[in-house]
Amino acid sequence: MNPNDLLLVGAEVSVAFAGFSGLIATYQFNDKANVKRGDVVGLTMIVQFSLQAALFCVIPLLLEIFQTEVAKIWTVCSLLAVVSMSYSGYSIDRNIRGVVKKRSVRVFFGLLQGINGLIILGLILNSMDIVFHREAGPFITAIIWSLGLVGYMFGRLLLRPLWSLVRLQETATRTKVTSV
């Protein structure tokens, strides 16, 4: 498949994620006075990573319009992705600090940050022409990783309140059965 086709699909998917998460957040947090920091960090991740992925998808296409050499396109894109992904990782780490209490969730976020770090390393190597040879692969991997995180956080944003409601109803049902 042509990298340009992947970039166009990635841009469409990332904009759709950002739009739908905005709709869900608007209705989900509409009348609640108590919004949890973790939910806001999750929503921030969705918006930040999806718009970042949309930007990542458009930049190579714009550079190609100006007839930039292919190697220079992927070098510039890799360096921009390094800066953006590093800042996003730092921002999420700073915002989630103190919120995550469970060890399993901390390990999960550490794993996510570790994978993010490996992708950043791959992008640096790609831009320096060391292991990768200034090609599209590492850059498109970064886009897919960003969209994967967005998809996970989108599902979490959508399903978490439903599961909370189910647990609340199950607790109420058990309480009724026990009191009878």
PDB file of C-alpha atoms in Angstrom:
ATOM      1  CA  MET A   1       0.000   0.000   0.000  1.00  0.00           C
ATOM      2  CA  ASN A   2       1.237   3.460  -0.854  1.00  0.00           C
ATOM      3  CA  PRO A   3       2.321   5.550   2.173  1.00  0.00           C
ATOM      4  CA  ASN A   4       0.199   8.448   0.904  1.00  0.00           C
ATOM      5  CA  ASP A   5      -2.928   6.277   1.055  1.00  0.00           C
ATOM      6  CA  LEU A   6      -2.090   5.325   4.652  1.00  0.00           C
ATOM      7  CA  LEU A   7      -1.549   8.976   5.530  1.00  0.00           C
ATOM      8  CA  LEU A   8      -4.920  10.012   4.098  1.00  0.00           C
ATOM      9  CA  VAL A   9      -6.738   7.240   5.976  1.00  0.00           C
ATOM     10  CA  GLY A  10      -4.848   8.132   9.150  1.00  0.00           C
ATOM     11  CA  ALA A  11      -5.865  11.791   8.849  1.00  0.00           C
ATOM     12  CA  GLU A  12      -9.519  10.862   8.397  1.00  0.00           C
ATOM     13  CA  VAL A  13      -9.527   8.431  11.317  1.00  0.00           C
ATOM     14  CA  SER A  14      -7.755  10.833  13.659  1.00  0.00           C
ATOM     15  CA  VAL A  15     -10.147  13.696  12.919  1.00  0.00           C
ATOM     16  CA  ALA A  16     -13.090  11.349  13.449  1.00  0.00           C
ATOM     17  CA  PHE A  17     -11.716  10.269  16.838  1.00  0.00           C
ATOM     18  CA  ALA A  18     -11.234  13.892  17.921  1.00  0.00           C
ATOM     19  CA  GLY A  19     -14.749  14.854  16.840  1.00  0.00           C
ATOM     20  CA  PHE A  20     -16.536  11.905  18.397  1.00  0.00           C
ATOM     21  CA  SER A  21     -14.616  12.223  21.650  1.00  0.00           C
ATOM     22  CA  GLY A  22     -15.703  15.849  21.836  1.00  0.00           C
ATOM     23  CA  LEU A  23     -19.326  14.799  21.434  1.00  0.00           C
ATOM     24  CA  ILE A  24     -19.050  12.054  24.031  1.00  0.00           C
ATOM     25  CA  ALA A  25     -17.299  14.345  26.496  1.00  0.00           C
ATOM     26  CA  THR A  26     -19.904  17.046  26.019  1.00  0.00           C
ATOM     27  CA  TYR A  27     -22.774  14.728  26.867  1.00  0.00           C
ATOM     28  CA  GLN A  28     -20.890  12.701  29.475  1.00  0.00           C
ATOM     29  CA  PHE A  29     -19.656  15.614  31.572  1.00  0.00           C
ATOM     30  CA  ASN A  30     -22.570  17.937  30.808  1.00  0.00           C
ATOM     31  CA  ASP A  31     -24.244  18.088  34.201  1.00  0.00           C
ATOM     32  CA  LYS A  32     -21.613  16.567  36.455  1.00  0.00           C
ATOM     33  CA  ALA A  33     -19.937  18.796  38.975  1.00  0.00           C
ATOM     34  CA  ASN A  34     -17.479  16.073  39.980  1.00  0.00           C
ATOM     35  CA  VAL A  35     -15.177  15.268  37.062  1.00  0.00           C
ATOM     36  CA  LYS A  36     -12.179  13.067  37.809  1.00  0.00           C
ATOM     37  CA  ARG A  37      -8.663  14.068  36.811  1.00  0.00           C
ATOM     38  CA  GLY A  38      -8.081  10.677  35.161  1.00  0.00           C
ATOM     39  CA  ASP A  39     -11.057  11.211  32.851  1.00  0.00           C
ATOM     40  CA  VAL A  40      -9.753  14.620  31.846  1.00  0.00           C
ATOM     41  CA  VAL A  41      -6.273  13.192  31.203  1.00  0.00           C
ATOM     42  CA  GLY A  42      -7.856  10.461  29.059  1.00  0.00           C
ATOM     43  CA  LEU A  43      -9.840  13.006  27.083  1.00  0.00           C
ATOM     44  CA  THR A  44      -6.714  15.147  26.717  1.00  0.00           C
ATOM     45  CA  MET A  45      -4.861  12.116  25.371  1.00  0.00           C
ATOM     46  CA  ILE A  46      -7.579  11.476  22.811  1.00  0.00           C
ATOM     47  CA  VAL A  47      -7.671  15.026  21.535  1.00  0.00           C
ATOM     48  CA  GLN A  48      -3.916  15.604  21.710  1.00  0.00           C
ATOM     49  CA  PHE A  49      -2.857  12.350  20.063  1.00  0.00           C
ATOM     50  CA  SER A  50      -5.585  12.379  17.418  1.00  0.00           C
ATOM     51  CA  LEU A  51      -4.830  15.945  16.333  1.00  0.00           C
ATOM     52  CA  GLN A  52      -1.111  15.136  16.487  1.00  0.00           C
ATOM     53  CA  ALA A  53      -1.712  12.136  14.221  1.00  0.00           C
ATOM     54  CA  ALA A  54      -3.738  14.285  11.816  1.00  0.00           C
ATOM     55  CA  LEU A  55      -0.874  16.767  11.653  1.00  0.00           C
ATOM     56  CA  PHE A  56       1.632  13.938  11.156  1.00  0.00           C
ATOM     57  CA  CYS A  57      -0.450  12.655   8.254  1.00  0.00           C
ATOM     58  CA  VAL A  58      -0.686  16.012   6.514  1.00  0.00           C
ATOM     59  CA  ILE A  59       2.939  17.209   6.811  1.00  0.00           C
ATOM     60  CA  PRO A  60       4.470  14.584   4.450  1.00  0.00           C
ATOM     61  CA  LEU A  61       1.755  15.263   1.903  1.00  0.00           C
ATOM     62  CA  LEU A  62       2.456  18.999   2.059  1.00  0.00           C
ATOM     63  CA  LEU A  63       6.194  18.452   1.719  1.00  0.00           C
ATOM     64  CA  GLU A  64       5.561  16.211  -1.279  1.00  0.00           C
ATOM     65  CA  ILE A  65       3.538  18.965  -2.947  1.00  0.00           C
ATOM     66  CA  PHE A  66       6.643  21.162  -2.795  1.00  0.00           C
ATOM     67  CA  GLN A  67       8.616  18.327  -4.466  1.00  0.00           C
ATOM     68  CA  THR A  68      10.910  17.751  -1.505  1.00  0.00           C
ATOM     69  CA  GLU A  69      13.213  14.749  -1.727  1.00  0.00           C
ATOM     70  CA  VAL A  70      11.735  11.622  -0.174  1.00  0.00           C
ATOM     71  CA  ALA A  71      14.624  11.183   2.274  1.00  0.00           C
ATOM     72  CA  LYS A  72      14.260  14.782   3.469  1.00  0.00           C
ATOM     73  CA  ILE A  73      10.500  14.361   3.911  1.00  0.00           C
ATOM     74  CA  TRP A  74      10.939  11.420   6.288  1.00  0.00           C
ATOM     75  CA  THR A  75      13.841  13.083   8.091  1.00  0.00           C
ATOM     76  CA  VAL A  76      11.836  16.246   8.780  1.00  0.00           C
ATOM     77  CA  CYS A  77       8.732  14.271   9.717  1.00  0.00           C
ATOM     78  CA  SER A  78      10.696  11.981  12.035  1.00  0.00           C
ATOM     79  CA  LEU A  79      12.273  14.928  13.839  1.00  0.00           C
ATOM     80  CA  LEU A  80       8.915  16.691  14.222  1.00  0.00           C
ATOM     81  CA  ALA A  81       7.415  13.461  15.556  1.00  0.00           C
ATOM     82  CA  VAL A  82      10.262  13.110  18.078  1.00  0.00           C
ATOM     83  CA  VAL A  83       9.603  16.574  19.456  1.00  0.00           C
ATOM     84  CA  SER A  84       5.835  16.181  19.506  1.00  0.00           C
ATOM     85  CA  MET A  85       5.769  12.669  20.973  1.00  0.00           C
ATOM     86  CA  SER A  86       8.351  13.570  23.616  1.00  0.00           C
ATOM     87  CA  TYR A  87       6.323  16.559  24.733  1.00  0.00           C
ATOM     88  CA  SER A  88       3.076  14.550  24.725  1.00  0.00           C
ATOM     89  CA  GLY A  89       4.638  11.769  26.779  1.00  0.00           C
ATOM     90  CA  TYR A  90       6.024  14.266  29.277  1.00  0.00           C
ATOM     91  CA  SER A  91       2.713  16.117  29.470  1.00  0.00           C
ATOM     92  CA  ILE A  92       0.716  12.958  30.126  1.00  0.00           C
ATOM     93  CA  ASP A  93       3.216  11.752  32.712  1.00  0.00           C
ATOM     94  CA  ARG A  94       3.030  15.101  34.510  1.00  0.00           C
ATOM     95  CA  ASN A  95      -0.784  15.211  34.409  1.00  0.00           C
ATOM     96  CA  ILE A  96      -1.355  11.605  35.509  1.00  0.00           C
ATOM     97  CA  ARG A  97       1.097  11.809  38.411  1.00  0.00           C
ATOM     98  CA  GLY A  98      -0.672  11.449  41.729  1.00  0.00           C
ATOM     99  CA  VAL A  99      -3.889  10.203  40.127  1.00  0.00           C
ATOM    100  CA  VAL A 100      -2.947   6.595  39.507  1.00  0.00           C
ATOM    101  CA  LYS A 101      -3.060   4.649  42.758  1.00  0.00           C
ATOM    102  CA  LYS A 102      -3.181   1.026  41.590  1.00  0.00           C
ATOM    103  CA  ARG A 103       0.102  -0.670  40.885  1.00  0.00           C
ATOM    104  CA  SER A 104      -1.283  -2.426  37.803  1.00  0.00           C
ATOM    105  CA  VAL A 105      -2.354   0.882  36.251  1.00  0.00           C
ATOM    106  CA  ARG A 106       1.045   2.425  36.991  1.00  0.00           C
ATOM    107  CA  VAL A 107       2.731  -0.558  35.335  1.00  0.00           C
ATOM    108  CA  PHE A 108       0.382  -0.209  32.361  1.00  0.00           C
ATOM    109  CA  PHE A 109       1.184   3.501  31.944  1.00  0.00           C
ATOM    110  CA  GLY A 110       4.885   2.700  32.352  1.00  0.00           C
ATOM    111  CA  LEU A 111       4.582   0.120  29.574  1.00  0.00           C
ATOM    112  CA  LEU A 112       2.851   2.666  27.350  1.00  0.00           C
ATOM    113  CA  GLN A 113       5.585   5.218  28.046  1.00  0.00           C
ATOM    114  CA  GLY A 114       8.240   2.577  27.339  1.00  0.00           C
ATOM    115  CA  ILE A 115       6.737   1.746  23.952  1.00  0.00           C
ATOM    116  CA  ASN A 116       6.461   5.475  23.244  1.00  0.00           C
ATOM    117  CA  GLY A 117      10.160   5.808  24.094  1.00  0.00           C
ATOM    118  CA  LEU A 118      11.092   2.968  21.732  1.00  0.00           C
ATOM    119  CA  ILE A 119       9.160   4.597  18.912  1.00  0.00           C
ATOM    120  CA  ILE A 120      10.896   7.910  19.639  1.00  0.00           C
ATOM    121  CA  LEU A 121      14.250   6.092  19.516  1.00  0.00           C
ATOM    122  CA  GLY A 122      13.282   4.553  16.166  1.00  0.00           C
ATOM    123  CA  LEU A 123      12.353   7.984  14.840  1.00  0.00           C
ATOM    124  CA  ILE A 124      15.699   9.422  15.973  1.00  0.00           C
ATOM    125  CA  LEU A 125      17.547   6.558  14.282  1.00  0.00           C
ATOM    126  CA  ASN A 126      15.468   7.093  11.143  1.00  0.00           C
ATOM    127  CA  SER A 127      16.287  10.790  11.011  1.00  0.00           C
ATOM    128  CA  MET A 128      20.000  10.067  11.505  1.00  0.00           C
ATOM    129  CA  ASP A 129      20.011   7.311   8.823  1.00  0.00           C
ATOM    130  CA  ILE A 130      21.453   4.747  11.241  1.00  0.00           C
ATOM    131  CA  VAL A 131      19.243   1.639  11.345  1.00  0.00           C
ATOM    132  CA  PHE A 132      16.415   2.900   9.213  1.00  0.00           C
ATOM    133  CA  HIS A 133      17.284   4.712   6.045  1.00  0.00           C
ATOM    134  CA  ARG A 134      15.080   7.788   6.186  1.00  0.00           C
ATOM    135  CA  GLU A 135      12.015   5.851   5.196  1.00  0.00           C
ATOM    136  CA  ALA A 136       8.310   6.027   5.933  1.00  0.00           C
ATOM    137  CA  GLY A 137       8.102   2.954   8.197  1.00  0.00           C
ATOM    138  CA  PRO A 138       9.088   4.397  11.584  1.00  0.00           C
ATOM    139  CA  PHE A 139       7.031   7.518  10.989  1.00  0.00           C
ATOM    140  CA  ILE A 140       3.914   5.570  10.011  1.00  0.00           C
ATOM    141  CA  THR A 141       4.503   3.327  13.036  1.00  0.00           C
ATOM    142  CA  ALA A 142       4.373   6.456  15.210  1.00  0.00           C
ATOM    143  CA  ILE A 143       1.066   7.429  13.614  1.00  0.00           C
ATOM    144  CA  ILE A 144      -0.376   3.946  14.129  1.00  0.00           C
ATOM    145  CA  TRP A 145       0.826   3.960  17.756  1.00  0.00           C
ATOM    146  CA  SER A 146      -0.811   7.343  18.346  1.00  0.00           C
ATOM    147  CA  LEU A 147      -4.073   6.164  16.812  1.00  0.00           C
ATOM    148  CA  GLY A 148      -3.907   2.933  18.819  1.00  0.00           C
ATOM    149  CA  LEU A 149      -3.628   4.948  22.040  1.00  0.00           C
ATOM    150  CA  VAL A 150      -6.457   7.161  20.896  1.00  0.00           C
ATOM    151  CA  GLY A 151      -8.627   4.129  20.158  1.00  0.00           C
ATOM    152  CA  TYR A 152      -7.940   2.624  23.571  1.00  0.00           C
ATOM    153  CA  MET A 153      -8.657   5.869  25.406  1.00  0.00           C
ATOM    154  CA  PHE A 154     -11.749   6.465  23.255  1.00  0.00           C
ATOM    155  CA  GLY A 155     -13.127   3.056  24.190  1.00  0.00           C
ATOM    156  CA  ARG A 156     -12.335   3.754  27.824  1.00  0.00           C
ATOM    157  CA  LEU A 157     -14.064   7.144  27.666  1.00  0.00           C
ATOM    158  CA  LEU A 158     -17.106   5.587  26.069  1.00  0.00           C
ATOM    159  CA  LEU A 159     -17.433   2.419  28.156  1.00  0.00           C
ATOM    160  CA  ARG A 160     -16.214   3.380  31.631  1.00  0.00           C
ATOM    161  CA  PRO A 161     -19.375   5.278  32.650  1.00  0.00           C
ATOM    162  CA  LEU A 162     -21.521   2.417  31.367  1.00  0.00           C
ATOM    163  CA  TRP A 163     -19.608  -0.122  33.456  1.00  0.00           C
ATOM    164  CA  SER A 164     -19.897   2.163  36.496  1.00  0.00           C
ATOM    165  CA  LEU A 165     -23.656   2.261  35.996  1.00  0.00           C
ATOM    166  CA  VAL A 166     -23.830  -1.530  35.628  1.00  0.00           C
ATOM    167  CA  ARG A 167     -21.834  -2.018  38.854  1.00  0.00           C
ATOM    168  CA  LEU A 168     -24.092   0.424  40.667  1.00  0.00           C
ATOM    169  CA  GLN A 169     -27.208  -1.406  39.472  1.00  0.00           C
ATOM    170  CA  GLU A 170     -25.754  -4.791  40.424  1.00  0.00           C
ATOM    171  CA  THR A 171     -24.935  -3.482  43.897  1.00  0.00           C
ATOM    172  CA  ALA A 172     -28.479  -2.157  44.274  1.00  0.00           C
ATOM    173  CA  THR A 173     -29.905  -5.509  43.132  1.00  0.00           C
ATOM    174  CA  ARG A 174     -27.733  -7.421  45.615  1.00  0.00           C
ATOM    175  CA  THR A 175     -28.773  -5.056  48.398  1.00  0.00           C
ATOM    176  CA  LYS A 176     -32.472  -5.646  47.630  1.00  0.00           C
ATOM    177  CA  VAL A 177     -32.012  -9.429  47.541  1.00  0.00           C
ATOM    178  CA  THR A 178     -30.067  -9.411  50.824  1.00  0.00           C
ATOM    179  CA  SER A 179     -32.597  -7.219  52.659  1.00  0.00           C
ATOM    180  CA  VAL A 180     -35.624  -9.333  51.627  1.00  0.00           C
TER     181      VAL A 180
END
